[in-house]
XYZ file of C-alpha atoms in Angstrom:
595
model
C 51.106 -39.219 140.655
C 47.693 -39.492 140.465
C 46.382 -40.113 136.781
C 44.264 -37.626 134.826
C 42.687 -36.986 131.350
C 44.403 -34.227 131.165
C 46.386 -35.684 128.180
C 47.679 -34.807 124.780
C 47.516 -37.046 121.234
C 50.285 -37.856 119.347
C 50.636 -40.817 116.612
C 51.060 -41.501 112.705
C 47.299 -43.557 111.551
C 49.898 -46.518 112.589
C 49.757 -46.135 116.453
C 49.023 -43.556 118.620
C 50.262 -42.422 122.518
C 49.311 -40.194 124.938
C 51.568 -37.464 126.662
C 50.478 -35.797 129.807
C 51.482 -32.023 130.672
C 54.703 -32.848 131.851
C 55.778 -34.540 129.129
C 55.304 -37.940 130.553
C 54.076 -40.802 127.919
C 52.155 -42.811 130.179
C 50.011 -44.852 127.342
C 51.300 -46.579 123.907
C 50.641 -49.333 121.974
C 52.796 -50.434 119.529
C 52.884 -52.070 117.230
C 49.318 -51.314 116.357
C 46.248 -49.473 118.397
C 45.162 -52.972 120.121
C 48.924 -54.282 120.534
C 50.315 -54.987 124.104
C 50.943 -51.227 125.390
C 54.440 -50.193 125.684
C 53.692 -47.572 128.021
C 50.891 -48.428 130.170
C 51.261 -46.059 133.482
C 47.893 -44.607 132.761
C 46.850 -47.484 133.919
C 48.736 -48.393 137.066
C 51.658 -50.644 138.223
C 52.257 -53.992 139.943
C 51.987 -53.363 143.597
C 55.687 -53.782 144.970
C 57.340 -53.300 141.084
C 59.428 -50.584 140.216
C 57.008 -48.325 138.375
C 57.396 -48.748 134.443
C 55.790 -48.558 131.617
C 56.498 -44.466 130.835
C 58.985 -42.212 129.318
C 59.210 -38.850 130.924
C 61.752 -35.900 130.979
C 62.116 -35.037 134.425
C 63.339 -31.452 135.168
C 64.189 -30.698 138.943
C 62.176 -28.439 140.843
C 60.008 -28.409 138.540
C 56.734 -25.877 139.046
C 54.828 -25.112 136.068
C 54.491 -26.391 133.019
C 52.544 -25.455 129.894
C 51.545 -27.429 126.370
C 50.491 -27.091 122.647
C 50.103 -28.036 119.287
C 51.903 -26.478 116.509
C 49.440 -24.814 114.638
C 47.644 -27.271 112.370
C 49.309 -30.118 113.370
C 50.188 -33.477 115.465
C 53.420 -32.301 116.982
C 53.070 -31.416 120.705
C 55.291 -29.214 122.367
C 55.559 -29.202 126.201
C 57.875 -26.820 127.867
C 58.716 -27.315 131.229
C 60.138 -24.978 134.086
C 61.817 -24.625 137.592
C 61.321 -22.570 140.177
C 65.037 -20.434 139.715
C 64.042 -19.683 136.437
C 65.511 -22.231 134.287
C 62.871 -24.445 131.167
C 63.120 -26.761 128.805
C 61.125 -27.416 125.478
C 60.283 -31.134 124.741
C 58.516 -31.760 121.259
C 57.312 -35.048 120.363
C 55.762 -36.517 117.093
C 55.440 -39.677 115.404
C 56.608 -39.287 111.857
C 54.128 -39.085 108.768
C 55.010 -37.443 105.482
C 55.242 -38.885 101.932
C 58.435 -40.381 101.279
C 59.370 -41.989 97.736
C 55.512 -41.557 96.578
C 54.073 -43.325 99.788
C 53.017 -42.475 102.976
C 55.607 -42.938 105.266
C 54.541 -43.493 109.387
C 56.523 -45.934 110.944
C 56.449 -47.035 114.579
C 58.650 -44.240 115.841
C 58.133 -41.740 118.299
C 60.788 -38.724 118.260
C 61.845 -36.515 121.101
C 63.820 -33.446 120.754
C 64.743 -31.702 124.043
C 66.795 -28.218 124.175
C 67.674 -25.975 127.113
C 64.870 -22.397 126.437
C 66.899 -20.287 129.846
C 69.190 -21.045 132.420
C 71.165 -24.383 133.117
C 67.909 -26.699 133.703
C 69.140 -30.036 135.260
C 66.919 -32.572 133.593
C 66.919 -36.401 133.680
C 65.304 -39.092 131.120
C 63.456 -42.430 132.300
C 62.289 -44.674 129.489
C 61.116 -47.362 130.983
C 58.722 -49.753 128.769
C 56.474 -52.649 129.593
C 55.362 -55.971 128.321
C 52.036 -57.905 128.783
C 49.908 -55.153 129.803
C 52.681 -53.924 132.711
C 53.391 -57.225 134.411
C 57.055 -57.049 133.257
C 59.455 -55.108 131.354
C 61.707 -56.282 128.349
C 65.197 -57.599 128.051
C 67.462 -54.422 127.741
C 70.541 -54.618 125.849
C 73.481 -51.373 125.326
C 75.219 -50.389 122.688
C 77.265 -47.271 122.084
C 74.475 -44.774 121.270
C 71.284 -46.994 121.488
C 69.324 -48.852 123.830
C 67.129 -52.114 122.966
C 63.958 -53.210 124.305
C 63.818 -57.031 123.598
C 60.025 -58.305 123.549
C 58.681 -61.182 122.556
C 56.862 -59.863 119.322
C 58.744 -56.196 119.168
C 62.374 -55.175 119.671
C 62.531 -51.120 120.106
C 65.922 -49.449 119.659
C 66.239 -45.807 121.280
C 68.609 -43.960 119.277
C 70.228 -40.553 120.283
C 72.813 -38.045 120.872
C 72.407 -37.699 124.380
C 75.326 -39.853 127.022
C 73.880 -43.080 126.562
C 74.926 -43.875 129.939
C 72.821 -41.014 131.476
C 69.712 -42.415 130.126
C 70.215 -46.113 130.791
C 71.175 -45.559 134.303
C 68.790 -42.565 134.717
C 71.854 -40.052 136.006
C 70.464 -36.666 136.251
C 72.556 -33.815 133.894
C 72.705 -30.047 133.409
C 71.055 -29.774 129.448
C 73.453 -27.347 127.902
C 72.778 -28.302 124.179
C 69.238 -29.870 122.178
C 69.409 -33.433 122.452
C 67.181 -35.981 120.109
C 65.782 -39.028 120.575
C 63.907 -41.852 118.153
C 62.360 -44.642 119.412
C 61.218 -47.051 116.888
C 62.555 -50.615 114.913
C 65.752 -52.410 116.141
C 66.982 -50.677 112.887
C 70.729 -48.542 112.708
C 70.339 -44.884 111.838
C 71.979 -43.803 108.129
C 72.281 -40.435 109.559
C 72.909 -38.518 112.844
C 69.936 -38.437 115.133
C 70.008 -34.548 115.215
C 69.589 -34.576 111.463
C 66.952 -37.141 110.675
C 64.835 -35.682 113.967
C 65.395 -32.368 112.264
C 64.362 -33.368 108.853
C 61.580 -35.482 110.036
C 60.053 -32.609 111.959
C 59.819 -30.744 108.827
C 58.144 -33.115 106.812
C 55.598 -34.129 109.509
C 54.792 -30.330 110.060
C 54.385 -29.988 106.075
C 52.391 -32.776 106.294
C 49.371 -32.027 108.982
C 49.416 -28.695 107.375
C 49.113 -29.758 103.841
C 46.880 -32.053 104.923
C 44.677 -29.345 107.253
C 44.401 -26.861 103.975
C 42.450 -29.364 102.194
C 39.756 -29.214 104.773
C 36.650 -27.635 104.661
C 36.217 -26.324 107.904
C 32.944 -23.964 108.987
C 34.206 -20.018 109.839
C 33.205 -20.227 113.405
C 34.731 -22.513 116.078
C 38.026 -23.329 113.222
C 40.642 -24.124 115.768
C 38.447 -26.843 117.515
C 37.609 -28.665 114.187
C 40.750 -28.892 113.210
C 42.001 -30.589 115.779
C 39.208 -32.584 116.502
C 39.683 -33.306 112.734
C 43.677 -34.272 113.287
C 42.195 -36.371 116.314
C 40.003 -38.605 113.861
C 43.071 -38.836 111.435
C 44.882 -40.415 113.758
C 42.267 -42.547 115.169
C 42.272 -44.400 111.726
C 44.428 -47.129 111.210
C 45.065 -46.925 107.652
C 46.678 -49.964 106.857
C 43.054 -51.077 106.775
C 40.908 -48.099 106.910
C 39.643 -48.514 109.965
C 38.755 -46.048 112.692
C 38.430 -46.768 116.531
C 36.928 -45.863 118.892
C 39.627 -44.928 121.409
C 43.173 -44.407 121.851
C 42.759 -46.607 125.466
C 41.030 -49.494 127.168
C 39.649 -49.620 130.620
C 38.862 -45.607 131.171
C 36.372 -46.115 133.575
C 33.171 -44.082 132.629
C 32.804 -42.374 136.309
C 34.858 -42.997 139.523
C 34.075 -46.358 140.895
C 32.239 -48.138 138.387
C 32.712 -51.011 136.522
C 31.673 -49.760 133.080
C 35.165 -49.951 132.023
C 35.541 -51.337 128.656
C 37.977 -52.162 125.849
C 37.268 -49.176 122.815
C 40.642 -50.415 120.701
C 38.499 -51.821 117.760
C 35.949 -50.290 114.959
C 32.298 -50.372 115.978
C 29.788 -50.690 113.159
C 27.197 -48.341 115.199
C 29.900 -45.411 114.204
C 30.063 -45.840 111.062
C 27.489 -43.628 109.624
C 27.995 -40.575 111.653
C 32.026 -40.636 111.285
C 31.505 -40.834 107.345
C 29.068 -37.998 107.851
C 31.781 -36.036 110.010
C 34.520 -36.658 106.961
C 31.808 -35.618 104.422
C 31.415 -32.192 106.292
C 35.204 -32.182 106.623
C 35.927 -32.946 103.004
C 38.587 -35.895 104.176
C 37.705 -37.487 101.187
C 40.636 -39.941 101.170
C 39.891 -40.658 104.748
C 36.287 -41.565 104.246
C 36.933 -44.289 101.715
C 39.623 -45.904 103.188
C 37.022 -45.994 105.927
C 34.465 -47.170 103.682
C 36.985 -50.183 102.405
C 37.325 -50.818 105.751
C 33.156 -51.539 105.939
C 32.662 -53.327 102.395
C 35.150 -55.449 103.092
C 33.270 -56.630 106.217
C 30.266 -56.440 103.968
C 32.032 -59.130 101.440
C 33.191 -61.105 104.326
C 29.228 -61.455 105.698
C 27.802 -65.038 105.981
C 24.545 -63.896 106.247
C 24.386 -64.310 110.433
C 23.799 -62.596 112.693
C 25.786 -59.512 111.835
C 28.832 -58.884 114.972
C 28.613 -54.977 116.233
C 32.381 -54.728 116.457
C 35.525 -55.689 114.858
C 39.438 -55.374 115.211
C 41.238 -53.330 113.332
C 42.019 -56.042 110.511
C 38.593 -57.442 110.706
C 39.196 -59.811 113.635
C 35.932 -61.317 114.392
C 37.115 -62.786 117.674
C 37.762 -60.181 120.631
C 38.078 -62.408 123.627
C 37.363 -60.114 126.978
C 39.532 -61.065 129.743
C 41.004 -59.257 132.795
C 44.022 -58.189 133.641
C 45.159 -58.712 137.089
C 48.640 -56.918 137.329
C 46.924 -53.253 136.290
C 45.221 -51.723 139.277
C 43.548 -49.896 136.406
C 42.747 -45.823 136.059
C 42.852 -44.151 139.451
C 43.030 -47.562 140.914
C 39.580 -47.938 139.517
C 39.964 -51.904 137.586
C 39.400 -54.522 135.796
C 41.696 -53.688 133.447
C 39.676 -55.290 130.104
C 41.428 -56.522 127.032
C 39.323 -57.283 124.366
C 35.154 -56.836 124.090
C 32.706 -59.353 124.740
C 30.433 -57.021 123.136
C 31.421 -58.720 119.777
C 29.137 -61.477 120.849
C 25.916 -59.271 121.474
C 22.784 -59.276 119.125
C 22.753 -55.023 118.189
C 20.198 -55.237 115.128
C 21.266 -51.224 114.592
C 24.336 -52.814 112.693
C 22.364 -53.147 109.542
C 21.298 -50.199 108.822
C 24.304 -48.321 110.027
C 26.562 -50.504 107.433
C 23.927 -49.422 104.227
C 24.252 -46.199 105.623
C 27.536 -45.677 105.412
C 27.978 -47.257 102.395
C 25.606 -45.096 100.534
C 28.215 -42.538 100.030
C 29.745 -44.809 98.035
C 26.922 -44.463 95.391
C 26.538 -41.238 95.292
C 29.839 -39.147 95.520
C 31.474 -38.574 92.956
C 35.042 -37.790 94.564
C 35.164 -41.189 95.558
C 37.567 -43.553 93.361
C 35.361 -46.711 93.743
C 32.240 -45.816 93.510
C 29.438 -48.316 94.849
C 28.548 -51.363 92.378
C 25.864 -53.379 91.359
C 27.878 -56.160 92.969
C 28.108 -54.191 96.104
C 24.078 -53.407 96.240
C 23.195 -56.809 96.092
C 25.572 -57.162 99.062
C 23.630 -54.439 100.686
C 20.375 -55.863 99.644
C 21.678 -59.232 101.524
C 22.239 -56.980 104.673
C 19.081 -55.352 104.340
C 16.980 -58.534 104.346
C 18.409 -59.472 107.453
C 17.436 -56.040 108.716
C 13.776 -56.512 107.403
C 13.596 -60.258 109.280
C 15.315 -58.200 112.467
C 13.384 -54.893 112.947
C 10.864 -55.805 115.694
C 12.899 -58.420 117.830
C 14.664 -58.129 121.269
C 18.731 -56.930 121.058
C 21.114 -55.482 123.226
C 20.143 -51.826 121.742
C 22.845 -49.201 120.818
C 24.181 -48.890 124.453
C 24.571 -52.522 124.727
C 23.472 -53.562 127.677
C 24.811 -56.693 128.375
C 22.541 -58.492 130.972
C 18.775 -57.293 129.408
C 17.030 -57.157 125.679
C 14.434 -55.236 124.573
C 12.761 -54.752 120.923
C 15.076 -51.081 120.896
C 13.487 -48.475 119.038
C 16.687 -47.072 117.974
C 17.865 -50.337 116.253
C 14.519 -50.637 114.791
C 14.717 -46.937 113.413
C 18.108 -48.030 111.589
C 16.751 -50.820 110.195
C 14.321 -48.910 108.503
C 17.117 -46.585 107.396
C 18.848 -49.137 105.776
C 15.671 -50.129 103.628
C 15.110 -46.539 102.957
C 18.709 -45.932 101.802
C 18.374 -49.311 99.941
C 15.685 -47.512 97.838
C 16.916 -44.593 97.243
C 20.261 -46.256 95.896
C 18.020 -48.928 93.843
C 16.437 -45.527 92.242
C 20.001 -43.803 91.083
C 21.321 -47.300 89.696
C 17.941 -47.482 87.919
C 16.316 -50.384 89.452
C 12.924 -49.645 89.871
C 11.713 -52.770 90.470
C 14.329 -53.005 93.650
C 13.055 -49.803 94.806
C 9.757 -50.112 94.736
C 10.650 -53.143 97.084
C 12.708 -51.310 99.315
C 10.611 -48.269 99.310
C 7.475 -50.730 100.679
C 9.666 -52.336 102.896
C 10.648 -48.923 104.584
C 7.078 -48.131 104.984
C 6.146 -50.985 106.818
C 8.982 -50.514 109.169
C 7.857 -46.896 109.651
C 4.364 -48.223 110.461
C 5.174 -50.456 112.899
C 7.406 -48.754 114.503
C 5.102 -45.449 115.298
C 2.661 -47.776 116.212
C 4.678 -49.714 118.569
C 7.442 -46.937 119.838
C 5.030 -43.899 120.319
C 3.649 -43.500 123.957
C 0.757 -41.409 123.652
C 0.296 -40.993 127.736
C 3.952 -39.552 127.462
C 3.767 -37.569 124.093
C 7.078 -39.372 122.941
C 8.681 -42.198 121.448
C 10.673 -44.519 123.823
C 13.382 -46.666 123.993
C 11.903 -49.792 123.320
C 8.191 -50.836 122.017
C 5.479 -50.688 124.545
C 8.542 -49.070 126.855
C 8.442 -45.855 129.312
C 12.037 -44.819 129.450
C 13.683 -42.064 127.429
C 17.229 -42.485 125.671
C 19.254 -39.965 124.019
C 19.384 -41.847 120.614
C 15.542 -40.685 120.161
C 17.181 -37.360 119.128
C 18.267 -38.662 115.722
C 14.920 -39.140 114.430
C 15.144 -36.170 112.289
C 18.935 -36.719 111.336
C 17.769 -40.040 110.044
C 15.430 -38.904 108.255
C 12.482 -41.060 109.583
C 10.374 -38.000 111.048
C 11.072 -33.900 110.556
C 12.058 -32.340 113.376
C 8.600 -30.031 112.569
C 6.396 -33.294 113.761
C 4.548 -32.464 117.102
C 5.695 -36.289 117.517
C 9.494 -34.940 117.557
C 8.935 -32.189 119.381
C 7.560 -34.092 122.354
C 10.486 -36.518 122.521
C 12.184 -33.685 122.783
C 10.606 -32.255 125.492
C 10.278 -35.587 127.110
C 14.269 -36.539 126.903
C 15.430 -33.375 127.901
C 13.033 -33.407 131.060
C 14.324 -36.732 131.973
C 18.161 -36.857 130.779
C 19.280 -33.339 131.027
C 21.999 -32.697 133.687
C 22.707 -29.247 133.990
C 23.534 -28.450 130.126
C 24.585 -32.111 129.555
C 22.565 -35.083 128.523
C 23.057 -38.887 129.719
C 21.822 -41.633 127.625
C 19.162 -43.391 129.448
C 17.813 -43.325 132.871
C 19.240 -46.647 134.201
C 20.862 -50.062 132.607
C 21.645 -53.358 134.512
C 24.665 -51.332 136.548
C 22.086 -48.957 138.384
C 21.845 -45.229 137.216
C 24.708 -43.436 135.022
C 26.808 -40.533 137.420
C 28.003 -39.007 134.017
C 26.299 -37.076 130.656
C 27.648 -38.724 127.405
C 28.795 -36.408 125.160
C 27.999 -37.475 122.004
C 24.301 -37.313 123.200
C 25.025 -33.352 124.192
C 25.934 -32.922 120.740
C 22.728 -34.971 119.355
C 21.250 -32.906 121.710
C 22.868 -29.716 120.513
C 21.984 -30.517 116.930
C 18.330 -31.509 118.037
C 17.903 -28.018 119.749
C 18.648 -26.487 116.070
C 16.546 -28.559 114.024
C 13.673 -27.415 115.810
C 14.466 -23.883 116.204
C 16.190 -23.132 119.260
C 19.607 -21.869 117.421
C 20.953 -19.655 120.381
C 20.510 -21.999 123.102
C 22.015 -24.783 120.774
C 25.177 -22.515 119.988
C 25.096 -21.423 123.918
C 25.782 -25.369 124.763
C 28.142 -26.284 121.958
C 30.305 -22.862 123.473
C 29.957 -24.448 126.963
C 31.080 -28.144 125.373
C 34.259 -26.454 123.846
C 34.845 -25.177 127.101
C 35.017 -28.989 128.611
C 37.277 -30.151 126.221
C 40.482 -30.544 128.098
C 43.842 -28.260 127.498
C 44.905 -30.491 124.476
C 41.602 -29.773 122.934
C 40.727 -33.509 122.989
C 37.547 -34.997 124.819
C 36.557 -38.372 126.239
C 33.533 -40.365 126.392
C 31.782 -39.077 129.459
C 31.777 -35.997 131.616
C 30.920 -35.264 134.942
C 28.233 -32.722 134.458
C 29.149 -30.435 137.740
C 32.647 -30.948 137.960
C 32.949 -30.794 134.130
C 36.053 -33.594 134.738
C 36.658 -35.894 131.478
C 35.691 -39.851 132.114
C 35.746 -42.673 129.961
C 38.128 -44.148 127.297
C 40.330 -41.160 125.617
C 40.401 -39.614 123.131
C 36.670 -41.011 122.274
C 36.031 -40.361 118.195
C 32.351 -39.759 118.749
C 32.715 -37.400 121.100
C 34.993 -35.539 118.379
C 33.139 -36.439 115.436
C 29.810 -34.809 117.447
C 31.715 -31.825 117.867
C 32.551 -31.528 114.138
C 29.070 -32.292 112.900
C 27.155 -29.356 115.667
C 29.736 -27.314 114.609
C 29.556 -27.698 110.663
C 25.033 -27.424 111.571
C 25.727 -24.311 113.827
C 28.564 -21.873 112.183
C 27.482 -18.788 110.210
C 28.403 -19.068 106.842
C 31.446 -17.219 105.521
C 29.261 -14.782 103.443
C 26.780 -14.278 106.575
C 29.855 -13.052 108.764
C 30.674 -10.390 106.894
């Protein structure tokens, strides 16, 4: 079966997994985002190994099938059907209601299956893997469970189905539902039926308890939502931190090698998914997040600050390869971990102060930013100042060249300029005059290095040619308005060079030759861009035509091929969602203007 992106989210802010339209789970990690992956077919088998490392329902003669969300939720519900008429309806969910005045989301996945017409003839393979596919686990029988024995997890399937059906994969007629929980080597208290029943209920209440609270623009509702949902359960919440994608090793077009591991929590994010749950009102949300990014902020030894972290704060992310995973399509190395943790990206500063400013001013927030906390900041922000003209690996990080990125320079100014304006609302006008002076220096020096008169733009590094996508944020930043003839020919000058079609790519080339795919956070900067400077209908003409690309689940990945429109890149990619919820929050009519 050849793999696709074609896949549905479903998960708990614990772990997460990914369903395709059959109803196939072909990736999970459990116990946590970056853990070994339980299922891992997305990804390939062992050549000569029985295939593992999925759990699908299988109906015979099966010819169409068709999948959703329940409204305003996580729960997916795939229904499945044969060519003499006879379906089935499979709904899966990882539970997440409050339970006892906590959140309760353990690692479980549930499964209900029921006949909808006819006698459908289904069967059930679960068959989970261990280190990254190369074997499966120990599996021992009971009388209405299964265990998977693993080195650091033991999984018990519980249900109500013949036990001996699913362990030795017999085929059956479905007269009656059926339930199934997979989760901890722990005995049920009650039937299966009932507690997949009752948990159902609760995790719909949940999502759409939790959905009403959002503030959500009146045009384009249904995508922010779930892209909304998406980010909620990209965010580990033990910790507060938010990933970058469900998956590792999505390559970001066929036959390339950019191929990376997105399981961890990349500081470069951090300001524009706080600004997404700011729109979005997910105010508990944001300062988990933001707990998440002080505590790395406490934890600084005033180095050389890392761009990316694990989920608990890891520090270390080894990148090796994995050699028993043909990878996506075939398409390997299969990565685990991210070298990119070692890289010199001088954007982290300023992203980290910006981020962190919403701590000092909102008011909603329980823990509002301290003078403890701003001299923390001020720590970060020196480095910044030392930082803002030297060579890094730039926001794309490119792993074989440096150059003195004007993007990375731009944020360190941001940070000073944020620095400021937080020194002014605690009072500290000394501090801000500093800041303030510091900012303006930055400014100076970067115009004077980063603008290329001959082109009428800014560039991508000082002294540089080349256009990049990130050059669109200028205005969003706040370091020039989107009015400035300066702006306006970037503009001009990135969309001349990086426009595909109506997509945009990052940069012209890197060290692997030149990109095949648009990225589509940059459509969105690019989308946003077009609005600041006027150009509303063509901006809300490509946002429609990026909804459009999003794939049946409503989800999007990192890349896209711009004529084929199919999805690339590690899925589901939170920038790519959290774009689509900030052009659509800049775009929609208001409520009052619809009317």
């Amino acid at each position: 079966m050849k793999s696709s992106l074609d896949l549905a989210l479903i998960g708990n802010s614990s772990f997460a997994a990914l369903v395709d339209r059959s109803a196939r789970i072909v990736w999970g990690c459990m116990p946590r985002f970056d853990s070994d992956p339980v299922f891992c077919s997305l990804l390939g088998n062992s050549d000569g190994a029985p295939p593992h490392g999925f759990w699908d329902v299988e109906l015979e003669g099966l010819v169409a099938s068709e999948q959703r969300y329940l409204p305003n939720t996580a729960v997916l519900v795939t229904q499945l059907r044969d060519g003499a008429g006879n379906a089935v309806e499979v709904v899966d969910f990882a539970p997440r209601f409050r339970h006892y005045g906590r959140m309760y989301r353990p690692i479980q996945l549930v499964r209900q299956i029921r006949p909808l017409s006819g006698t459908p003839r289904i069967r059930v393979r679960l068959r989970p893997a261990q280190d990254y596919g190369a074997t499966q686990p120990t599996t021992t029988r009971g009388s209405n469970h299964l265990r998977f024995v693993m080195p650091d997890l033991t999984l018990r399937l519980t249900t109500d189905a013949p036990i001996s059906y699913v362990s030795d994969e017999v085929p059956f007629v479905l007269e009656t539902p059926l339930s199934f929980i997979l989760g901890p080597d722990e005995s049920l208290t009650q039937s299966v039926a009932g507690i997949a029943r009752e948990f159902l209920e609760n995790t719909e209440n949940y999502w759409r308890d939790w959905v009403r609270g959002l503030s959500i623009p009146f045009e384009w509702q249904e995508a922010v939502i779930r892209a909304a949902i998406t980010l909620k359960l990209s965010a580990y919440e033990e910790t507060g931190a938010i990933i970058a994608a469900v998956t590792t090793s999505i390559p970001e077009a066929a036959g390339t090698e950019r191929n990376w591991d997105y399981r961890f929590c990349w500081l470069r994010d951090s300001y524009y998914v706080v600004q997404a749950l700011n729109w979005l009102g997910a105010t508990r949300t944001m300062e988990s997040y933001l707990f998440y990014i002080t505590n790395l902020v406490a934890g600084w030894d005033g180095g050389d600050l890392q761009p990316v972290f694990g989920i608990a704060q890891e520090a270390r992310l080894d990148e090796r390869t994995v050699e028993h995973l043909p990878g996506y399509r075939g398409m390997g190395p299969v990565r685990v971990g991210n070298h990119a943790y070692t890289q010199i990206q001088n954007d982290g500063y300023g992203s980290v102060i910006l981020a962190t400013t919403q701590a000092f001013f909102d008011q909603r927030i329980a823990h509002p930013g301290t003078d403890s906390l701003f001299e923390r900041l001020e720590r970060i922000g020196e480095r910044g100042v030392a930082l803002w003209d030297q060579p890094d690996a730039g926001l794309w990080e490119l792993r074989n060249s440096k150059a003195v990125h004007t993007y990375s320079s731009v944020l360190c100014w941001a940070g000073c300029d944020r620095l400021a304006r937080i020194a002014r609302h605690l009072g500290k006008v000394d501090r801000a005059r500093h800041w303030a002076a510091q900012a303006e220096r930055i400014r100076e020096g970067i115009i004077a290095q980063a603008w290329n008169e001959e082109l009428g733009s800014f560039t991508q590094s000082f002294g540089g040619s080349d256009p990049d996508a990130s050059l669109l944020l200028l205005p969003s930043l706040g370091f020039i308005s989107a009015e400035d003839p300066r702006f306006v020919g970037t503009l001009a000058f990135v969309e001349k060079e990086l426009r595909r079609g109506n997509h945009l790519f990052r940069y012209a080339k890197d060290e692997f030759g030149v990109p095949d795919n648009s990225f589509n956070i940059c459509t969105f900067w690019y989308i946003d861009a077009l609005a600041q400077v006027g150009r509303s209908e063509e901006a809300r003409a490509l946002f429609e035509e990026m909804l459009m690309c999003r794939n049946a689940a409503g989800l999007l990945s990192e890349d896209l091929d711009p004529e084929t429109k199919e999805l690339w890149g590690n899925f589901p990619q939170t920038y790519s969602m959290v774009g689509l919820i900030n052009s659509a929050m800049r775009l929609s009519r208001s409520w009052e203007d619809a009317f």
